[in-house]
Coordinates of C-alpha atoms in Angstrom, one line a residue:
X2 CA 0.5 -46.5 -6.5
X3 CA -2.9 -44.9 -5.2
X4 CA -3.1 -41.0 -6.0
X5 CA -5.9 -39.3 -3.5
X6 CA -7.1 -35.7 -3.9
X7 CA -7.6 -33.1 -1.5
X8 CA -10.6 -30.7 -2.2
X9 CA -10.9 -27.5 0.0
X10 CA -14.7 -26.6 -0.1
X11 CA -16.4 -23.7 2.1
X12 CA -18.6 -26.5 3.8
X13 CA -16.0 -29.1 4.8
X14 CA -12.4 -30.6 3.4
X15 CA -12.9 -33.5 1.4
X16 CA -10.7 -36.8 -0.1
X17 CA -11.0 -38.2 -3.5
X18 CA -9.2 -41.3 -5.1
X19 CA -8.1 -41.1 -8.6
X20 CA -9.3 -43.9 -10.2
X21 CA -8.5 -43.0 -14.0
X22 CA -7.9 -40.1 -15.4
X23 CA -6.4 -39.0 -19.1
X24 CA -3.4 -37.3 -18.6
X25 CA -1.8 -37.3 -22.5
X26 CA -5.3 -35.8 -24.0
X27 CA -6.5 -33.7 -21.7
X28 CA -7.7 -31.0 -23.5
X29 CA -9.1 -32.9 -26.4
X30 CA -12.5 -32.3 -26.8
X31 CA -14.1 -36.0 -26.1
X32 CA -12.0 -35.6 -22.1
X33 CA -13.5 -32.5 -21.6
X34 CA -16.9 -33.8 -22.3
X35 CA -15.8 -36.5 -19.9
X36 CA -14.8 -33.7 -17.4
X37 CA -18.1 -32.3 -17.5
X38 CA -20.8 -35.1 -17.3
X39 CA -21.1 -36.9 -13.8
X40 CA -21.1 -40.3 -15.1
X41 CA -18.3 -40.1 -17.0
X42 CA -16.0 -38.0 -14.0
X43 CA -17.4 -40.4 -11.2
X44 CA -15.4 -43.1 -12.8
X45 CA -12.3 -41.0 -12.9
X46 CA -12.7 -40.0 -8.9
X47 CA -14.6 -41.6 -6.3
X48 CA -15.0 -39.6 -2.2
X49 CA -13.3 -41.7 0.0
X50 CA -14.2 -39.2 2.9
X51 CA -15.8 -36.0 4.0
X52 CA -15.6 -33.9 7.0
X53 CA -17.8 -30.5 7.8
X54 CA -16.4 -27.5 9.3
X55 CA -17.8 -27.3 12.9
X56 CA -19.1 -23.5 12.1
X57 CA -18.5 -20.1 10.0
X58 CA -15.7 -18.8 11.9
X59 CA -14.1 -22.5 12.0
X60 CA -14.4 -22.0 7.6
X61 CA -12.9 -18.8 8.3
X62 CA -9.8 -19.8 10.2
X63 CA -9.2 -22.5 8.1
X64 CA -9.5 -20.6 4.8
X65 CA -7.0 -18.2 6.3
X66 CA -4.5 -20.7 6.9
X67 CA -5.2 -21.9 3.4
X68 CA -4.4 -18.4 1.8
X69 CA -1.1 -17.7 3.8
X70 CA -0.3 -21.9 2.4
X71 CA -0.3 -22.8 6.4
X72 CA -2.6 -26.7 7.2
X73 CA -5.0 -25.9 9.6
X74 CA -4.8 -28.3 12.8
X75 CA -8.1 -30.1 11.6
X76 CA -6.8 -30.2 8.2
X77 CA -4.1 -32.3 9.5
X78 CA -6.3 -34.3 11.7
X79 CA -8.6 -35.1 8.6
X80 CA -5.5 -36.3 6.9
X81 CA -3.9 -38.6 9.4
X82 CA -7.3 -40.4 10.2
X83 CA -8.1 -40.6 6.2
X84 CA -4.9 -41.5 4.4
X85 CA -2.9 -44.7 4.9
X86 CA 0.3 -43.2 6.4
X87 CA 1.7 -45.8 6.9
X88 CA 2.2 -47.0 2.9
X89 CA 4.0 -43.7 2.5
X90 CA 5.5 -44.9 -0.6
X91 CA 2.5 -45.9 -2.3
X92 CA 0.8 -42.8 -2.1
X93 CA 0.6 -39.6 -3.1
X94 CA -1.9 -36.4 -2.9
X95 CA -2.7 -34.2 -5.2
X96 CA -4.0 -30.5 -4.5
X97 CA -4.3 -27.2 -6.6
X98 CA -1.7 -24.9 -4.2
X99 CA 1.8 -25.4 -4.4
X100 CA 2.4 -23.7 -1.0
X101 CA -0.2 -25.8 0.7
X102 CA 1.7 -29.3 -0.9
X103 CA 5.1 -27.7 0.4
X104 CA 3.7 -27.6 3.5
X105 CA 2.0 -30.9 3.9
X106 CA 5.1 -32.4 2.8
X107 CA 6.8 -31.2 5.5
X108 CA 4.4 -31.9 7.7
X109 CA 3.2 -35.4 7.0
X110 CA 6.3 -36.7 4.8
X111 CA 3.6 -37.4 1.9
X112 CA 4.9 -36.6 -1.5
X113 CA 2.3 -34.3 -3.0
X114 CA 1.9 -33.3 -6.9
X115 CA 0.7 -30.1 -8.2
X116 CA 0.6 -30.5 -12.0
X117 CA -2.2 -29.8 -14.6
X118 CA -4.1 -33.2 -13.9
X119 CA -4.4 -32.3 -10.4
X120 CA -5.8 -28.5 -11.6
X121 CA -8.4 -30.4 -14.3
X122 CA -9.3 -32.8 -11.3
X123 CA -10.2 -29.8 -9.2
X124 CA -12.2 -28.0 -11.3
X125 CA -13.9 -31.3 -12.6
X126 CA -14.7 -31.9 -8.6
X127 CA -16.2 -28.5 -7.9
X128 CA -18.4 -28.9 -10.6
X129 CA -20.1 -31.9 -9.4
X130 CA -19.1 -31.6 -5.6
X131 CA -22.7 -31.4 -4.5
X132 CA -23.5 -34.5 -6.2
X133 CA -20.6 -36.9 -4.5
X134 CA -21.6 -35.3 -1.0
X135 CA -25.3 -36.9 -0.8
X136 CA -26.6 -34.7 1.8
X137 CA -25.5 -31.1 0.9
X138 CA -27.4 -29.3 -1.4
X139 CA -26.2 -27.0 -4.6
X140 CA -28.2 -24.2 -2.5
X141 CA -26.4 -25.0 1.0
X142 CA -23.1 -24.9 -1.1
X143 CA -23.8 -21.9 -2.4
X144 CA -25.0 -20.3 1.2
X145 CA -21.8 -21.2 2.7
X146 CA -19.5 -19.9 -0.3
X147 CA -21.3 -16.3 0.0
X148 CA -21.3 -16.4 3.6
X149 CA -17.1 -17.7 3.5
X150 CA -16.4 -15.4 0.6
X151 CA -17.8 -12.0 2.8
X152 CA -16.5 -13.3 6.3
X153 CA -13.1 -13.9 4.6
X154 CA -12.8 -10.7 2.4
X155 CA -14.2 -8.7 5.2
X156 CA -11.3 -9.9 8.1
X157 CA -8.5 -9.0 4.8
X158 CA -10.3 -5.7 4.7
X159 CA -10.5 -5.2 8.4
X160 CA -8.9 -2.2 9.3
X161 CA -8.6 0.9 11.9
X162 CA -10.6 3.5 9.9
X163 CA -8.0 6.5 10.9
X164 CA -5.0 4.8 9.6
X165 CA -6.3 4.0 6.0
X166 CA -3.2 4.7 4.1
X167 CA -5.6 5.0 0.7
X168 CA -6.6 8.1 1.9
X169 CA -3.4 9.0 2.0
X170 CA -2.4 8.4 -1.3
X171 CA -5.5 9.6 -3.2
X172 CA -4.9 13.1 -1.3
X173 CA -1.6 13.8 -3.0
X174 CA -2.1 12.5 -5.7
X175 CA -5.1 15.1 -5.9
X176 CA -2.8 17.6 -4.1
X177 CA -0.2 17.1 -7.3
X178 CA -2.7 17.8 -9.4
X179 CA -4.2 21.1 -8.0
X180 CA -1.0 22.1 -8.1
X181 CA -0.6 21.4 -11.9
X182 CA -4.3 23.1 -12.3
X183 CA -3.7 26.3 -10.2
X184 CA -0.4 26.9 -12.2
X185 CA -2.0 26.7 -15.9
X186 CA -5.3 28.6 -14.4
X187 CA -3.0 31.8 -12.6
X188 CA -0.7 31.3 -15.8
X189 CA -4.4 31.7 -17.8
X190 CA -5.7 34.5 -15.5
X191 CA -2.7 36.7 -15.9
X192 CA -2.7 36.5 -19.9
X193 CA -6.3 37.6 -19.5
X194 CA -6.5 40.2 -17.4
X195 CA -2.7 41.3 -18.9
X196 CA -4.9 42.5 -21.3
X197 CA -6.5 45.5 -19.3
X198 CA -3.9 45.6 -16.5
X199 CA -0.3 44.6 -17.4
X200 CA 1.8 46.5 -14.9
X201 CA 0.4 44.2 -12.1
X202 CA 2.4 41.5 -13.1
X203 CA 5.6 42.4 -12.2
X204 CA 4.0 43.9 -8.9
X205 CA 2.2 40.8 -7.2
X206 CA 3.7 37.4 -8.1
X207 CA 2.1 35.5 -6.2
X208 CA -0.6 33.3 -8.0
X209 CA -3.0 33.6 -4.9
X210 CA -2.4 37.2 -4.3
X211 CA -3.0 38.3 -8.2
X212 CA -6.2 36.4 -8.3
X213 CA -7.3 38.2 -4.8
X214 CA -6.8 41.3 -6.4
X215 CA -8.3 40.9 -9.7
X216 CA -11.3 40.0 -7.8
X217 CA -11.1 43.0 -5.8
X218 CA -10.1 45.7 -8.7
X219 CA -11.8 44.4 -11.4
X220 CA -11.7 47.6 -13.3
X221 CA -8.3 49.7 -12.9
X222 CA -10.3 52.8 -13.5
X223 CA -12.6 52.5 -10.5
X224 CA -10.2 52.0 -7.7
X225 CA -11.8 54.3 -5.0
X226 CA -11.3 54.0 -0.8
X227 CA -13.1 51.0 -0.3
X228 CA -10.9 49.2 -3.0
X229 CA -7.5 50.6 -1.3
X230 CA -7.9 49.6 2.3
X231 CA -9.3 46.1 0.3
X232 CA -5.6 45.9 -1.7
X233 CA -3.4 46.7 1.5
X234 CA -5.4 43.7 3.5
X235 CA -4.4 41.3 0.6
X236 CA -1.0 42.7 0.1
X237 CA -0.1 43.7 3.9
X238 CA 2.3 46.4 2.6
X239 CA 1.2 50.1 2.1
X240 CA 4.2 50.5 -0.5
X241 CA 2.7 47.5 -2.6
X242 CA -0.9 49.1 -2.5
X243 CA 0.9 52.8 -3.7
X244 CA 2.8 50.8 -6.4
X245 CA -0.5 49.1 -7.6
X246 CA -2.7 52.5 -7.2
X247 CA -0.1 54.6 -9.5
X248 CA 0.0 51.9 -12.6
X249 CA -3.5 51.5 -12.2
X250 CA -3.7 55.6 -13.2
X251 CA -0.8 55.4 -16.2
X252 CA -1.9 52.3 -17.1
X253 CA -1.1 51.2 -20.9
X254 CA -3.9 48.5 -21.2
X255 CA -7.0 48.4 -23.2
X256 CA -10.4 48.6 -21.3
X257 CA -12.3 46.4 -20.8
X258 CA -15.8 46.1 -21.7
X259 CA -18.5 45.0 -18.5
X260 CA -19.1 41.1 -19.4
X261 CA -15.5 40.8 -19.8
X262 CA -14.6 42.4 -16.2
X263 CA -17.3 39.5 -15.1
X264 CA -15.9 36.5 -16.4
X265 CA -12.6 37.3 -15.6
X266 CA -13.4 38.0 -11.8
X267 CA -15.4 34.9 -11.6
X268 CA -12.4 32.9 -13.2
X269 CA -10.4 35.0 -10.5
X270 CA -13.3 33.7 -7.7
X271 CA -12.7 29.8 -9.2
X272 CA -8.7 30.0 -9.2
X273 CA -9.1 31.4 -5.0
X274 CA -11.6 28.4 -4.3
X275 CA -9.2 26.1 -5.8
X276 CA -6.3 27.5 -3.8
X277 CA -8.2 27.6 -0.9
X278 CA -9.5 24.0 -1.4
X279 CA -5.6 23.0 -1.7
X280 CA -4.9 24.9 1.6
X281 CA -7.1 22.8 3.3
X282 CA -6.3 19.4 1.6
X283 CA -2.8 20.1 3.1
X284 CA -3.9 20.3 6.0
X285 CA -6.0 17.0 5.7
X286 CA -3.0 15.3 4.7
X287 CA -0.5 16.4 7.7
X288 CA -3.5 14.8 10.1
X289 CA -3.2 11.6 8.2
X290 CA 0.2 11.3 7.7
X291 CA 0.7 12.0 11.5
X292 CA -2.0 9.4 12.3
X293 CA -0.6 6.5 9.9
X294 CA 3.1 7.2 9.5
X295 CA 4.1 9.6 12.7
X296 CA 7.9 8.5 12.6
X297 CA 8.3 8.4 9.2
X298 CA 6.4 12.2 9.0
X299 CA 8.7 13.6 11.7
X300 CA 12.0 12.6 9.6
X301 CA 11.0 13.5 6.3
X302 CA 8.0 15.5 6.4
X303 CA 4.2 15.2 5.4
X304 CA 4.4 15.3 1.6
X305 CA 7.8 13.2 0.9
X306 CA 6.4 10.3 3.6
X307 CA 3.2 10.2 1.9
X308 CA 4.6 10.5 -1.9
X309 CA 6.8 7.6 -0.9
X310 CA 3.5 6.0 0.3
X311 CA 2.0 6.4 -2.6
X312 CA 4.9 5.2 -5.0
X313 CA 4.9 2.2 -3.6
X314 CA 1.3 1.6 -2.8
X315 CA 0.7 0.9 0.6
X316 CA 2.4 1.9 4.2
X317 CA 2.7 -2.0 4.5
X318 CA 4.7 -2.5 1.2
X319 CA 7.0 0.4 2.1
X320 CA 7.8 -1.3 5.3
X321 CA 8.6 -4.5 3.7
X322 CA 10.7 -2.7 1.4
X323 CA 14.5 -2.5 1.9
X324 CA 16.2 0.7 2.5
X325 CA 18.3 0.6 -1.1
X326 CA 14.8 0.8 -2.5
X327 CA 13.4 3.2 -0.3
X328 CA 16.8 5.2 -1.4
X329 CA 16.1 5.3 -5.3
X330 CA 12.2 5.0 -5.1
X331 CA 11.2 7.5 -8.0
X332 CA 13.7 7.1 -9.8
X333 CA 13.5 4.2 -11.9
X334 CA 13.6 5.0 -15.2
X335 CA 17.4 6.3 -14.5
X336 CA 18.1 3.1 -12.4
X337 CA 17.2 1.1 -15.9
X338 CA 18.7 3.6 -17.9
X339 CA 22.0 3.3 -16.2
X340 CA 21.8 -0.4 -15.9
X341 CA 21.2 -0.7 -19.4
X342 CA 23.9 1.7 -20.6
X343 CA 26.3 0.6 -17.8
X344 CA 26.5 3.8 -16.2
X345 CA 26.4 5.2 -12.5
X346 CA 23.3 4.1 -10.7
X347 CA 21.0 7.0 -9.6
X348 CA 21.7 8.1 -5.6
X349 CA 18.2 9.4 -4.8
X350 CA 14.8 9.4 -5.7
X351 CA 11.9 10.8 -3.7
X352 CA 13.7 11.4 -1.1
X353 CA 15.9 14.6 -3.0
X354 CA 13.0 16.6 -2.3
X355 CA 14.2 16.6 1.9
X356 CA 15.9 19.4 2.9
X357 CA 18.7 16.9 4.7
X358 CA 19.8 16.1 0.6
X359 CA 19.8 20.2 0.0
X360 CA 22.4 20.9 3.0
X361 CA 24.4 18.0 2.5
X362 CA 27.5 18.8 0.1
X363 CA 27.9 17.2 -3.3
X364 CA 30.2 14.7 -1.9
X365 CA 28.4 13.5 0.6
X366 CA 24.9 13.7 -0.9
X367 CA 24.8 9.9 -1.7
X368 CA 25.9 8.8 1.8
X369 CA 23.6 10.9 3.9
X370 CA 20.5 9.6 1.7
X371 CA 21.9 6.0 2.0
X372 CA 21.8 6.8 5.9
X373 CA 18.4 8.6 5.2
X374 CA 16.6 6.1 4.0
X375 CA 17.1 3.4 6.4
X376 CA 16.2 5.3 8.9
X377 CA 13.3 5.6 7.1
X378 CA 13.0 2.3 6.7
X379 CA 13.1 1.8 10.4
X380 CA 10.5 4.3 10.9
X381 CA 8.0 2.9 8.2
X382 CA 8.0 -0.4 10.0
X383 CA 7.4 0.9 13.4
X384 CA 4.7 2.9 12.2
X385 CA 3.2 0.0 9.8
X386 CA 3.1 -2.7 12.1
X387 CA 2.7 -1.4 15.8
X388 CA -0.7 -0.4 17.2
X389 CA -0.6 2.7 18.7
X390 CA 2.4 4.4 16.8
X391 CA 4.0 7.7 17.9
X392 CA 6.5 10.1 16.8
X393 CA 9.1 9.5 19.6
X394 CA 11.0 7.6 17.2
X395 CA 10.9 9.3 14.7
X396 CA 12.4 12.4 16.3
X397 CA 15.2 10.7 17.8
X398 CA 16.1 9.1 13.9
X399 CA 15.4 12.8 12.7
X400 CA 18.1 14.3 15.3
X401 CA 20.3 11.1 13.8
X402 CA 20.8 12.8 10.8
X403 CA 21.2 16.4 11.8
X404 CA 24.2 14.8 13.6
X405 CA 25.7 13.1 10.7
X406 CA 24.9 15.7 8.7
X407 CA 27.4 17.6 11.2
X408 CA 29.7 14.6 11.0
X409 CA 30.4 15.2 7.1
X410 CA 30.4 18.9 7.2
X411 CA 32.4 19.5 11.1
X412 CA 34.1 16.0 11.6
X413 CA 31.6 16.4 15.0
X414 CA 31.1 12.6 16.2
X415 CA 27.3 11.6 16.1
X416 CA 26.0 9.5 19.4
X417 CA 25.8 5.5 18.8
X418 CA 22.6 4.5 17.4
X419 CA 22.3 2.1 20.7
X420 CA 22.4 4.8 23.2
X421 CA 19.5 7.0 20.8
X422 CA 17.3 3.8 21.0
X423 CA 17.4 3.6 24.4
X424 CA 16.5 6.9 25.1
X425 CA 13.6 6.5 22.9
X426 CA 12.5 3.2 24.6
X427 CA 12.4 5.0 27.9
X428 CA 10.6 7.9 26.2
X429 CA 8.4 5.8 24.9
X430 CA 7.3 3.9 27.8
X431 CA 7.0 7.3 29.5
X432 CA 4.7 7.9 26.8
X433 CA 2.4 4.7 27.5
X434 CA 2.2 5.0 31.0
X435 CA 0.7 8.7 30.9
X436 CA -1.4 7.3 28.4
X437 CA -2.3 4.3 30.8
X438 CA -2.9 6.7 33.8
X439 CA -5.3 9.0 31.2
X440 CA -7.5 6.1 30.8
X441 CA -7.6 5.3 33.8
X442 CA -8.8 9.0 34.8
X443 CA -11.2 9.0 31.8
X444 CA -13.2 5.4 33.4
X445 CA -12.6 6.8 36.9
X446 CA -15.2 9.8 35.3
X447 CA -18.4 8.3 34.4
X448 CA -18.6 5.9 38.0
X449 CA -17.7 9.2 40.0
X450 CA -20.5 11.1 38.0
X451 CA -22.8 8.1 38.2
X452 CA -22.3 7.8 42.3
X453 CA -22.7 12.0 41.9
X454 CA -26.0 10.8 40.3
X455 CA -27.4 8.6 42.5
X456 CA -26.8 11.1 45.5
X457 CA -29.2 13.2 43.7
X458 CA -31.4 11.2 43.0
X459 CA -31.6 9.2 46.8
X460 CA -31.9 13.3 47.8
X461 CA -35.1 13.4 45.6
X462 CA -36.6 10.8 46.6
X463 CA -36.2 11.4 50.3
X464 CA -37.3 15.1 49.6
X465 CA -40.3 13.5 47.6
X466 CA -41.5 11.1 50.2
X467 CA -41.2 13.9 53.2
X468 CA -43.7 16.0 51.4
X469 CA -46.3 12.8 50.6
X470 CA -46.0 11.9 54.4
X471 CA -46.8 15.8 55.0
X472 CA -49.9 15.5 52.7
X473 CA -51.1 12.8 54.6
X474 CA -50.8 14.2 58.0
X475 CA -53.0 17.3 56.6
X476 CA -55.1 15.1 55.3
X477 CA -55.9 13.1 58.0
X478 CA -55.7 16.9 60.6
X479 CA -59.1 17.4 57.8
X480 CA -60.2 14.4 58.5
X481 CA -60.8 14.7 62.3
X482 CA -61.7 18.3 62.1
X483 CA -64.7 17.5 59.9
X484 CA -67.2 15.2 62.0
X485 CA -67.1 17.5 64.5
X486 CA -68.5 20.1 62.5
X487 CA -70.8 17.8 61.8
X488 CA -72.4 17.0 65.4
X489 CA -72.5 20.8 66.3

């Protein structure tokens, strides 16, 4: 039985026959040796054939099929011209990807092998593959595996740059962690300056709000005008600013000396930036959320849809995700816990933090984020794999559940899920024709500006040539007037 070899290069596909090859030793010393010298390997294999690919985007499509374990159209070409076919049962091909042998198989009705011989083969091949092809060069092999390598890593990358879901994910992770840091910084700042102003405490809770006024106070002995209409604009409640005036005069704290009034208002300046900063990452992270995942924004909101995002690690694995798993995403360790101690399986995960979870009623907290979730589900997939997504979806899912939230609680019957989809088809297409007739308008623009243009300019140049053919006539009026003068 002849064994043949297929080796997938960046230049070209190519067919070796086994001729001999140790299969019982193979990582004794003395084989690998054999592995590596030419002479030795070139009596193992021998290239029956060799065919280029026809350009770089011709590599490219055909290591795309490769990855996704597809045969290119030439690769079967190359095969049925190269192989005997028609002594199926006396051959057999060997190659280093068990999807691409599946596939082959099917195609061609050629038992394939993927085993270690077939892997040591491989790599013994593209060691010395510039050597059986006589006329490509190690240098040319090298060329067309850069150039195949950033063609093919550059269409996986290729993306729309405002639906990057990383962005996504880095932002609340950072948005977690401000969190974290402006809670241990307030908690820090209010120790501090408890020291020389403890009263104020109880009267501003807010983290933002204390550091605002610690800013603005600094020392509670010098409040003066200036510092009172400065308190009421932070605290937007005159009886607030008279509470805050009054403990500042019976205060019981300790004073303060000057360089400790100044690092404690510049910690109080560095906890506002950070809360600032925080305010405006939020706001980042709503646009992107309603860029990438719309539908899936409009249900849950901004924060859960991207934590859920994040868990999971891309928009396009939360899509391919069921919604059982969307259900108890986050909550994994009790899923194993209860698995392992036989006990009831968590109901929720990430998606507890929706305020659908918080109205439902303990009874019916598990159904309505079982019926949560898919439609989450259903969102995350329209929004991950169409190309302009919108919320229109979304909103009708959203309404959805405020009906079966109703269902549980009132025993009101929730519309069909058929007739919802239809109205947000029709919605939808609604929604692409205005978009359609917007475009339109927006081309329709530039040519009427550019006829607008050219009006002007025809109007110029008309205006421009009537005063040259003026000049001329008074030119040529001098001209005449001039030799007659001359003969007087």
């Amino acid at each position: 039985m002849s064994q043949f070899i297929l080796f997938e290069s960046a230049s070209g596909y190519a067919l070796f026959e086994k001729l001999f090859a140790e299969e019982i030793a193979q990582k004794n010393d003395k084989v690998q040796d054999n592995f590596a010298n030419f002479g030795s390997f070139s009596k193992m294999v021998s290239l029956k054939s060799f065919v280029p690919f026809t350009s770089a985007e011709h590599a490219l499509e055909n290591a795309n099929s490769i990855s996704e374990g597809i045969p290119h159209d030439f690769l079967i070409t190359f095969l049925k011209t190269t192989l005997p076919l028609k002594q199926k049962s006396k051959i057999k091909l060997m190659l280093a990807d068990e999807k691409l042998a599946a596939a082959i198989h099917e195609a061609l009705s050629i038992p394939c092998i993927k085993n270690t011989t077939a892997i040591e083969l491989h790599r013994g091949i593209r060691g010395h593959f510039d050597k059986f092809v006589q006329k490509l060069n190690e240098t040319d092999l090298a060329k067309a595996q850069l150039g195949l390598a950033h063609s093919y890593s550059r269409s996986k990358v290729k993306f729309n740059v405002n639906r990057i879901d990383n962005m996504v994910i880095q932002s609340i992770a950072l948005l977690d962690q401000l969190d974290k840091d402006v809670n241990t910084f307030a908690m820090r700042l209010r120790e501090w300056y408890s020291y020389h102003f403890p009263e104020l405490i109880k009267i501003v809770p807010d983290n933002y709000k204390y550091a605002k006024l610690v800013s603005v106070i600094q020392s509670r002995t010098s409040i003066d005008e200036k510092k009172i209409t400065a308190i009421e604009e932070i605290t937007d409640d005159e009886v607030i600013t008279k509470q805050i005036q009054e403990a500042a005069r019976t205060s019981m704290g300790s004073e303060g000396s000057e360089i400790d009034m100044f690092n404690m208002c510049h910690f109080a300046k560095k906890v506002i930036n950070i809360v600032e900063y925080r305010q405006k990452l939020h706001d980042y992270l709503i646009n992107k959320m309603n860029l990438i995942a719309p539908n899936l924004t409009s249900i849950v909101g901004e924060l859960v849809g991207a934590r859920l995002i994040s868990h999971s690690g891309s928009i396009t694995n939360l899509a391919k995700s069921p919604a059982s798993t969307i259900q108890i995403l986050g909550a994994e360790k009790a899923l194993f816990r209860a698995l392992k101690k036989k006990g009831n399986t968590p109901k929720y995960g990430l998606i507890f933090n929706t305020s659908f979870i918080g109205k439902a009623k303990m009874k019916d907290k598990g159904r309505i984020a079982r019926y949560l979730s898919n439609k989450c589900a259903i969102a995350t997939r329209i929004d991950a794999f169409s190309e302009n997504p919108n919320s229109i979806f979304g909103e009708k899912m959203k309404d959805q559940v405020i009906e079966r939230l109703k269902f549980y609680s009132e025993g009101q019957m929730p519309r069909t899920n058929v007739d919802v989809m239809k109205e947000a088809v029709k919605e939808a297409k609604k929604h692409e024709q205005d978009e359609n007739v917007g475009k339109r308008k927006t081309e329709e623009l530039p040519s009427q500006k550019s006829k607008k243009l050219r009006l002007t300019e025809t109007k110029k140049a008309e205006k421009k040539n009537k005063k040259k053919a003026e000049q001329k006539e008074e030119v040529e009026e001098v001209e005449e007037v001039e030799p007659e003068e001359d003969n007087e």
